[in-house]
Coordinates of C-alpha atoms in Angstrom, one line a residue:
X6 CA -19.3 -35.3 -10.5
X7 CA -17.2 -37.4 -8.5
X8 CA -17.1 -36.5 -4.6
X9 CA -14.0 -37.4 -2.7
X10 CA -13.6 -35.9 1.1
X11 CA -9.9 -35.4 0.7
X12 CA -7.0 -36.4 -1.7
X13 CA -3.1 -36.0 -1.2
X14 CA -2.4 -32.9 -1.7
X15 CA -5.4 -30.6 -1.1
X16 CA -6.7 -29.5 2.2
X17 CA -8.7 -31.7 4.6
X18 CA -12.4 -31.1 5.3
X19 CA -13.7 -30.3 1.4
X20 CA -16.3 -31.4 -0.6
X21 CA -14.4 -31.9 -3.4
X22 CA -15.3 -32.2 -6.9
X23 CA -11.8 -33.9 -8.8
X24 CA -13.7 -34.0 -11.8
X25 CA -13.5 -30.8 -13.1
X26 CA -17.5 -29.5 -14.2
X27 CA -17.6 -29.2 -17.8
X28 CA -21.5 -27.9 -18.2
X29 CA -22.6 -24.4 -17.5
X30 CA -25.5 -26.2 -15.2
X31 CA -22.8 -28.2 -13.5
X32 CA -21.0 -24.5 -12.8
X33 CA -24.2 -22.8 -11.9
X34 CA -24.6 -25.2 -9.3
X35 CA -21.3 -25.0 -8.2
X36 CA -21.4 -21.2 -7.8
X37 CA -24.8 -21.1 -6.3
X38 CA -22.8 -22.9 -3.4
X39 CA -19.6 -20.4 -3.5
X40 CA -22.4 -17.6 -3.6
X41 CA -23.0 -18.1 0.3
X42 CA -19.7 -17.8 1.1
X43 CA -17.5 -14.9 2.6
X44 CA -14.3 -14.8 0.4
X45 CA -13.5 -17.4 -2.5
X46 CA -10.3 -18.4 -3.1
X47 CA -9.3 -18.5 -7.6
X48 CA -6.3 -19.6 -9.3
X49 CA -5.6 -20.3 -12.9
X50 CA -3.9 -22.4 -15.0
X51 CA -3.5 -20.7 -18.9
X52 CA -0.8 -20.7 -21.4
X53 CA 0.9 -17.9 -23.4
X54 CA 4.7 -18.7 -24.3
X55 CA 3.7 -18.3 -28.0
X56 CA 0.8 -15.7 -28.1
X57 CA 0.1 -12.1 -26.8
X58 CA -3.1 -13.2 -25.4
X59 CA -3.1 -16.0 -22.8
X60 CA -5.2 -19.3 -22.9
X61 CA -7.4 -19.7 -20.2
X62 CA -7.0 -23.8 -19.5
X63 CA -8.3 -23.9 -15.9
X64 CA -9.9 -22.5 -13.0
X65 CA -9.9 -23.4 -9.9
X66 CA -12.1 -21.6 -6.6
X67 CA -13.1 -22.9 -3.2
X68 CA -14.6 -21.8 -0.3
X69 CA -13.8 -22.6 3.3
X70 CA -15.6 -26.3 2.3
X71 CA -16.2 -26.0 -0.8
X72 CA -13.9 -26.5 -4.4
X73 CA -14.0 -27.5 -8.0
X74 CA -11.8 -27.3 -10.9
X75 CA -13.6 -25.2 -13.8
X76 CA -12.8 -26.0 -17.6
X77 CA -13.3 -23.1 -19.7
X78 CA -12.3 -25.6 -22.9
X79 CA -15.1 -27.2 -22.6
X80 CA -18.1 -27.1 -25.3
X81 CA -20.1 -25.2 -24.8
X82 CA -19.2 -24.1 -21.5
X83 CA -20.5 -20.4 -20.3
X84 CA -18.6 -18.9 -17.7
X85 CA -20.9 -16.3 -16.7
X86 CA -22.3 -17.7 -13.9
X87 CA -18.3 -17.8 -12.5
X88 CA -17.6 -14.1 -13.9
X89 CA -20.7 -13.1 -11.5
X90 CA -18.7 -14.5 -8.7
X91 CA -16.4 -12.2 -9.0
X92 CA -17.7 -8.9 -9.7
X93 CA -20.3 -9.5 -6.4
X94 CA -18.6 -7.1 -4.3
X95 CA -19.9 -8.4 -1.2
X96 CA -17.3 -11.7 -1.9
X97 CA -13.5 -11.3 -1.3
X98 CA -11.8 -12.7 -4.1
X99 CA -8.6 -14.3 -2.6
X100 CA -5.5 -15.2 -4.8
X101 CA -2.1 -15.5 -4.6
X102 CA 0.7 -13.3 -6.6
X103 CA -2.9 -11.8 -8.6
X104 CA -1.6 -9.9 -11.2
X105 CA -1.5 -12.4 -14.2
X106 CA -4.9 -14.0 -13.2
X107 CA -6.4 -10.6 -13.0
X108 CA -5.2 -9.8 -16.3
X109 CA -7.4 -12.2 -17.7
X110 CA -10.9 -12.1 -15.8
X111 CA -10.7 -8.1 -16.7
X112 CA -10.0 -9.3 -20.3
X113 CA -13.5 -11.0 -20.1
X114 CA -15.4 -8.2 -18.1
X115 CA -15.0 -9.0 -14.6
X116 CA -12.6 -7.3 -12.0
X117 CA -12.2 -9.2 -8.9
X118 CA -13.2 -6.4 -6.3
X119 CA -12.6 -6.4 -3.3
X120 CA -9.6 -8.6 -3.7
X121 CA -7.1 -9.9 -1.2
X122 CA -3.2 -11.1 -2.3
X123 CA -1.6 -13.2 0.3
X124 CA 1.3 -12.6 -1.7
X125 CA 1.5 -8.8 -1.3
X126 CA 0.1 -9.6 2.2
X127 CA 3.1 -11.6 3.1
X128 CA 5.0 -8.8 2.5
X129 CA 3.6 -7.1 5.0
X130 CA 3.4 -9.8 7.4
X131 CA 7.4 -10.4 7.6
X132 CA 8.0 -13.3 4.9
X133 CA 10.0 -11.1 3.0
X134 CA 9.8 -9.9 -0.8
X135 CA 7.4 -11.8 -2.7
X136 CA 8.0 -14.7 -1.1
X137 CA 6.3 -17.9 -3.2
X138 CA 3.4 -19.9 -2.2
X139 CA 5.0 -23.2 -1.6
X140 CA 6.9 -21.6 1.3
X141 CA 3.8 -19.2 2.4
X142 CA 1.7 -23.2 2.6
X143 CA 5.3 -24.5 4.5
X144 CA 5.5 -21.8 7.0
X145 CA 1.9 -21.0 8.2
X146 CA 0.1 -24.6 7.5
X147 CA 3.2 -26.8 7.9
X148 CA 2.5 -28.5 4.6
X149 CA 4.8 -29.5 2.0
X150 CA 3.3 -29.5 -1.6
X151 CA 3.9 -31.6 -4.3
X152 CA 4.8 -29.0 -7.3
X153 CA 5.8 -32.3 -9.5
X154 CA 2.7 -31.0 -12.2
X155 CA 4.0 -27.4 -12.5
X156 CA 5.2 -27.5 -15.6
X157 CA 1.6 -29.4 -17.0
X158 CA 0.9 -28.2 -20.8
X159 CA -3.3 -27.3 -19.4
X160 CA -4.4 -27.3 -22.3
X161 CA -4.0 -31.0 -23.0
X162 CA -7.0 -32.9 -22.2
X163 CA -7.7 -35.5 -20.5
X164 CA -5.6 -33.9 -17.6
X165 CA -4.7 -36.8 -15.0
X166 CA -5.8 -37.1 -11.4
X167 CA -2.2 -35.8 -10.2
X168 CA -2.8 -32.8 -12.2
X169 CA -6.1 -32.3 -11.3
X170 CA -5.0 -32.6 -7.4
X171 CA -2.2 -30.2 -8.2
X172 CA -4.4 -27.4 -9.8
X173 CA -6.9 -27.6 -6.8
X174 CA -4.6 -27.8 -3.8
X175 CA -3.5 -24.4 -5.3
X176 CA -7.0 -23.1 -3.7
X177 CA -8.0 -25.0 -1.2
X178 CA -4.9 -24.5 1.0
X179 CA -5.2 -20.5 0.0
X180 CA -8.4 -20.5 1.9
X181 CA -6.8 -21.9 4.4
X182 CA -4.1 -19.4 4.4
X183 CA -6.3 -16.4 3.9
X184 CA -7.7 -16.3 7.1
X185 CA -4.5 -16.9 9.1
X186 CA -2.6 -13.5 7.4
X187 CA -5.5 -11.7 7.4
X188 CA -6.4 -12.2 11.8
X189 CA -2.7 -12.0 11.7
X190 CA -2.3 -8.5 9.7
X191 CA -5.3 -6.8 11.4
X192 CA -3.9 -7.7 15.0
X193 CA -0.9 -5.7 13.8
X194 CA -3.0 -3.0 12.5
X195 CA -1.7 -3.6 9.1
X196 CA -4.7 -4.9 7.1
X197 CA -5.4 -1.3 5.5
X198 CA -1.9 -1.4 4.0
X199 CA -2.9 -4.5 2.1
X200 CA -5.6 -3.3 1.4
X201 CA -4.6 -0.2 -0.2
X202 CA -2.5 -2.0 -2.4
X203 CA -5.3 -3.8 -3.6
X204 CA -6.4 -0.6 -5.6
X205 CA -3.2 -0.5 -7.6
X206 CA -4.1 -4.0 -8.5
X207 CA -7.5 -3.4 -9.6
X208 CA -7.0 -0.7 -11.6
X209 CA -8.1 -1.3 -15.2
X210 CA -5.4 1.1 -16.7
X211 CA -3.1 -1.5 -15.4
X212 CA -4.2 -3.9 -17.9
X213 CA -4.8 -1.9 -20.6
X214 CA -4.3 -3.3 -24.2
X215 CA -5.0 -0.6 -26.0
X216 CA -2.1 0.0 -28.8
X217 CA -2.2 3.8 -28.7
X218 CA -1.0 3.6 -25.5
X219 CA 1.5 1.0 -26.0
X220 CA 4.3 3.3 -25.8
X221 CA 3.6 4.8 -22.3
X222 CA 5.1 1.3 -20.9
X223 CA 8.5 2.0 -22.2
X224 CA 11.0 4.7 -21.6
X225 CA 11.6 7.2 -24.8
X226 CA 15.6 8.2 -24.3
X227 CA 15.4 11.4 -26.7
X228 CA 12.6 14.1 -26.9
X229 CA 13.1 15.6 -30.5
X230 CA 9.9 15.1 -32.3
X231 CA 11.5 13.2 -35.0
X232 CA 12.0 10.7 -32.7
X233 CA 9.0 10.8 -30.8
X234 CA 6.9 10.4 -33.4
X235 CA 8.7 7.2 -34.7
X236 CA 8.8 5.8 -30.9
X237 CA 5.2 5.9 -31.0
X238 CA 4.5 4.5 -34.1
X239 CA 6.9 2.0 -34.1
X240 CA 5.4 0.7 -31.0
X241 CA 1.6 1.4 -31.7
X242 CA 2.8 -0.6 -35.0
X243 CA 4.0 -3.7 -32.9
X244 CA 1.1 -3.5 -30.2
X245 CA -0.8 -4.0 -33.2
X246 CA 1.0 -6.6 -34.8
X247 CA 1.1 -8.8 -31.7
X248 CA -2.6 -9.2 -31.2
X249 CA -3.6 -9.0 -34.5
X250 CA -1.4 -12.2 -34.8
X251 CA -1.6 -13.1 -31.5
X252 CA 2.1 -13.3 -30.9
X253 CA 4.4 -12.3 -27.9
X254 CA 5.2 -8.8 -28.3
X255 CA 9.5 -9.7 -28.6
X256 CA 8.9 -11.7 -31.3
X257 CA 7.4 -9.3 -33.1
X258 CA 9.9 -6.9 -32.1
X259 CA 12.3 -6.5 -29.1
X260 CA 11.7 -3.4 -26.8
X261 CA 15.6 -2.4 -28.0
X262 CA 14.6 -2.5 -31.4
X263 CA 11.6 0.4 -30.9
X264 CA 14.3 2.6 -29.5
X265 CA 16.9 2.0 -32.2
X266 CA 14.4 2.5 -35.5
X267 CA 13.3 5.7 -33.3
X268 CA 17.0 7.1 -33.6
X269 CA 17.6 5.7 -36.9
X270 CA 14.0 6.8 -38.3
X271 CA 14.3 4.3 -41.6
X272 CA 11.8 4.7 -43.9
X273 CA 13.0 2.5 -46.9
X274 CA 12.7 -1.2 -46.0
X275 CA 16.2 -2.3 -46.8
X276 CA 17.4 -0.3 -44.2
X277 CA 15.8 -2.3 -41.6
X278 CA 18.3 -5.0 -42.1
X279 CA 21.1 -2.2 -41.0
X280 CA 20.0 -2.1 -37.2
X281 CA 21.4 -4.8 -35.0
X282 CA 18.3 -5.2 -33.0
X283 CA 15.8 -5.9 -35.9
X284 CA 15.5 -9.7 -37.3
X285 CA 17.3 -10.9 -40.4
X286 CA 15.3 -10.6 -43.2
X287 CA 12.5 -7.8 -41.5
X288 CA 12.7 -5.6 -44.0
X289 CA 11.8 -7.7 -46.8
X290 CA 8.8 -9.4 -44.8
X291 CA 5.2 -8.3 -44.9
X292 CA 5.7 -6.7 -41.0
X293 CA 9.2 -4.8 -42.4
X294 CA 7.0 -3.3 -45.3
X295 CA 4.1 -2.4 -42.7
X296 CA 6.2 -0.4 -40.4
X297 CA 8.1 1.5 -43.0
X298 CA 5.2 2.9 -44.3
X299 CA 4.1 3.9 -41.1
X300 CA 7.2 5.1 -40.8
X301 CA 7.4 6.7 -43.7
X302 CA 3.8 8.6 -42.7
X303 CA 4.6 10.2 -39.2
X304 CA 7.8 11.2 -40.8
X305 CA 6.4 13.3 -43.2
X306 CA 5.1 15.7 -40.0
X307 CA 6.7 14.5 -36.9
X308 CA 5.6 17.5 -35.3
X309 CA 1.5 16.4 -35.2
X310 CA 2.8 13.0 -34.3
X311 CA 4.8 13.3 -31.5
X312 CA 3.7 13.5 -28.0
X313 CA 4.1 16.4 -26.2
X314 CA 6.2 15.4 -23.7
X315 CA 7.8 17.7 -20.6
X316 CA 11.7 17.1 -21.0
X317 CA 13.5 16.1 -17.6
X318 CA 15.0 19.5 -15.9
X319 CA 18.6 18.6 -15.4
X320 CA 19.4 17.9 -12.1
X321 CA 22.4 17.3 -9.9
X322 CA 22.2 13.1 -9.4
X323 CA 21.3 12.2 -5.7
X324 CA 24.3 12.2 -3.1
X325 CA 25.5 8.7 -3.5
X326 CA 26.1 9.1 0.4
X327 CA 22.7 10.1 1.3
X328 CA 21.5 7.2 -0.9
X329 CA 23.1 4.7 1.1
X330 CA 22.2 5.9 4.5
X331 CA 18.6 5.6 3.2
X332 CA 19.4 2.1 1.9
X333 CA 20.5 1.2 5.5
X334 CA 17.5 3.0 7.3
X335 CA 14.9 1.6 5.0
X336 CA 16.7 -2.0 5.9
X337 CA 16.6 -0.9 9.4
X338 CA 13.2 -0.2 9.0
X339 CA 11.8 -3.2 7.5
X340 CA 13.7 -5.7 9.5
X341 CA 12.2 -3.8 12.8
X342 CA 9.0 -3.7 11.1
X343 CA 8.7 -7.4 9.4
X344 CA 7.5 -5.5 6.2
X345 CA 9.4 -6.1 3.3
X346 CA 11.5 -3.3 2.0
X347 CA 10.5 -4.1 -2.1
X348 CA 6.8 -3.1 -0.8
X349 CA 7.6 0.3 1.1
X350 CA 10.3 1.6 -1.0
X351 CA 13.1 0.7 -4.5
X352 CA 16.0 2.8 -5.1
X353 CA 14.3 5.0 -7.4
X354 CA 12.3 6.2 -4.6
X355 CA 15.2 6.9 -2.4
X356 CA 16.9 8.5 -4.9
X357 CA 14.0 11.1 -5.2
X358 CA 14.0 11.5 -1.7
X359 CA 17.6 12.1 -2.0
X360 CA 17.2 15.0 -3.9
X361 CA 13.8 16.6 -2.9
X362 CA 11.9 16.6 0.8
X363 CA 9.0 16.8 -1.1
X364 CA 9.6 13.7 -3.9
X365 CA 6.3 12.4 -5.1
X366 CA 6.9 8.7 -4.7
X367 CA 4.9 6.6 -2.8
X368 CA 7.4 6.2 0.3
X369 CA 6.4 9.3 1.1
X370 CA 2.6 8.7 1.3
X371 CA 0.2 7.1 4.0
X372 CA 1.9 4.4 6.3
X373 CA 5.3 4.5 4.2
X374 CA 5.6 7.8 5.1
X375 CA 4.8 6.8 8.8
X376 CA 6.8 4.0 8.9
X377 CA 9.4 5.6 6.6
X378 CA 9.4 8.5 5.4
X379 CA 9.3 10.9 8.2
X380 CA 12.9 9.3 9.4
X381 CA 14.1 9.8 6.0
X382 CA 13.7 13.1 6.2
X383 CA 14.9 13.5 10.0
X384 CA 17.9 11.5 8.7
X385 CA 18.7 13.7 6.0
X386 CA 18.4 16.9 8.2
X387 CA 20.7 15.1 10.9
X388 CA 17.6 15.0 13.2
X389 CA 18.2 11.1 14.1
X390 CA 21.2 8.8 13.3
X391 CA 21.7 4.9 12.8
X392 CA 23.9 3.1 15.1
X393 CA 24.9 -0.4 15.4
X394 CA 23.6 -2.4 18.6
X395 CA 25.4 -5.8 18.3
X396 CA 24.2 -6.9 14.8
X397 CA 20.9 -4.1 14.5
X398 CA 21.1 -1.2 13.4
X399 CA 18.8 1.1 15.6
X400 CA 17.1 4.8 15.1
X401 CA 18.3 7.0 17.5
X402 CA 17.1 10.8 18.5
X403 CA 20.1 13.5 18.5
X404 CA 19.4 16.0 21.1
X405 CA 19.6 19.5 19.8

């Protein structure tokens, strides 16, 4: 493996392999080094435009001295000794914007615990919401990075040196970055709240695949069995469909097109051709002839198919009024704070709170609800009221 001290591009002070190790005894190695180390830095580089499950083309991990560029396409290639890296829970695993990367080491049996995002961590640290790594790398290391490779097709092989360089400064200037929010977050007493979050991100339910549960992601609009039953089914059917032929889910089916067959329940394939949300031509294809059956099948008892779902008590909608207010103290909030308002609260949330003292949403938990929360409440009981000093809006006590 080549060795190279530093290349444009990727942090100074590495040993740096811009070769990227192709034999499991060239990775063991490798991870016998990272082994040592505190936290590890991991990104990846994978495909999936045109399939339900992505391509894993790259990976890339460093240390505070230490990276390599990992190619899973390689013969032969084992990438246990890797996956051990990250289930060792005595390593952080450090990434940036996690989710889709964490989607596929779970996929191959190894959770990144503990785990630290510098994305959701800028949050908290006053860069705003989700802000991207280009200007996370501009603002606390005062480097500019060269995104000219972005939109590389990995799985091409061989990749060139400016690829290569692309892929690994991805890593090597998160560790770098790493340390700074997290001395940075814990002298503001905020490294719990990141870490907190870190559960949500880690939880294997998150990424589940299983089709039976397929339908939980969406959002029924009816509650008669007759339609639950086809909701399910139709998108159990597609869940199917999509990994069986390892396609996107929306060109199997658009997430529309689950809700209309649910109202119009078709069970003859010719119908199918009726909805406006359904391709031309599905009901005469093998996947129109699939789901009518299945169609056909629940129908036939929609009552043992359906879910038993509790149906919404009507409720008066939340004050618009009220909802605004809390739009203006949550912004008042997080600007005073430097927390971004996406990661304490969305206008769901304040639309509960709206309605009920006692919402179950998150902004009302732990150090939202110190932060937040408890003001939301004052506000809405005309404990404490916002007034404009100069261009900030400030939280002020009314005296009873």
């Amino acid at each position: 493996m080549s060795q190279r001290s530093c290349h444009d591009g990727v942090a100074r002070g590495y040993s740096i392999g811009m070769t990227p190790i192709t034999t499991t005894d060239a990775l063991i190695e490798f991870c016998e080094r990272l082994a040592k180390a505190p936290f590890i830095t991991v990104d990846t580089e994978f495909m999936r435009e045109t399939t339900y499950w992505p391509k894993l083309c790259l990976i890339q991990a460093a240390s505070a001295t230490d990276a390599a560029i990992i190619d899973p396409l390689a013969e032969d290639m084992d990438l246990e000794p890797f996956l051990d890296l990250l289930r060792d829970e005595s390593i952080i695993k450090v990434f940036h914007a996690a989710r889709q990367d964490v989607e596929i080491f779970n996929r191959l049996g190894a959770m990144p615990k503990p785990m630290f995002d510098t994305q959701v961590a800028a949050m908290a640290a006053g860069f705003g919401d989700q802000v991207s790594y280009e200007a996370l790398v501009r603002q606390m290391l005062r480097q500019e990075l060269d995104k000219g490779s972005r939109f590389t097709d990995w799985a091409r092989r061989p990749l060139s040196d400016a690829q290569l360089t692309y892929a690994l400064g991805d890593v090597t200037h998160l560790a770098a970055l790493y340390p700074k929010l997290r001395d940075r977050l814990q002298k503001e007493g905020r490294l719990d709240w990141v870490m907190s979050e870190m559960g949500a991100l880690t939880d294997p339910a998150l990424y589940d695949t299983t089709p039976e549960n397929a339908w939980k992601r969406l959002k029924p609009k009816k509650f008669s069995a007759k339609y639950l039953a086809a909701f399910v089914a139709v998108a159990v059917w597609r869940e199917r469909a999509a990994q069986e032929r390892d396609q996107p889910r929306g060109r199997i089916l658009k997430d529309e097109g689950i809700d209309e067959i649910a109202v119009q329940a078709p069970t003859d394939p010719d119908a199918f051709n009726r909805l406006r949300s359904v391709p031309k031509g599905f009901g005469g294809s093998r996947l129109g002839l699939e789901l009518a059956a299945e169609l056909k099948r629940v129908l036939a008892d929609p009552e043992a198919h359906a879910p038993k779902l509790e149906r919404p008590a009507h409720s008066q909608p939340a004050p618009p009024s009220v909802v605004e207010l809390l739009k203006v103290l949550l912004k008042a909030k997080s600007d005073n704070a430097g927390v971004a308002t996406k990661l304490i609260a969305n206008v769901a949330d304040l639309e509960k709170i709206a309605i009920d003292d006692n919402a179950d949403v998150e902004a009302m938990k732990g150090w939202r609800r110190q932060l937040f929360g408890e003001d939301a409440l004052k506000l809405k009981k005309g404990e404490i009221a916002l007034v404009l000093n100069g261009s900030r809006v400030e939280v002020v006590e009314i005296e009873g």
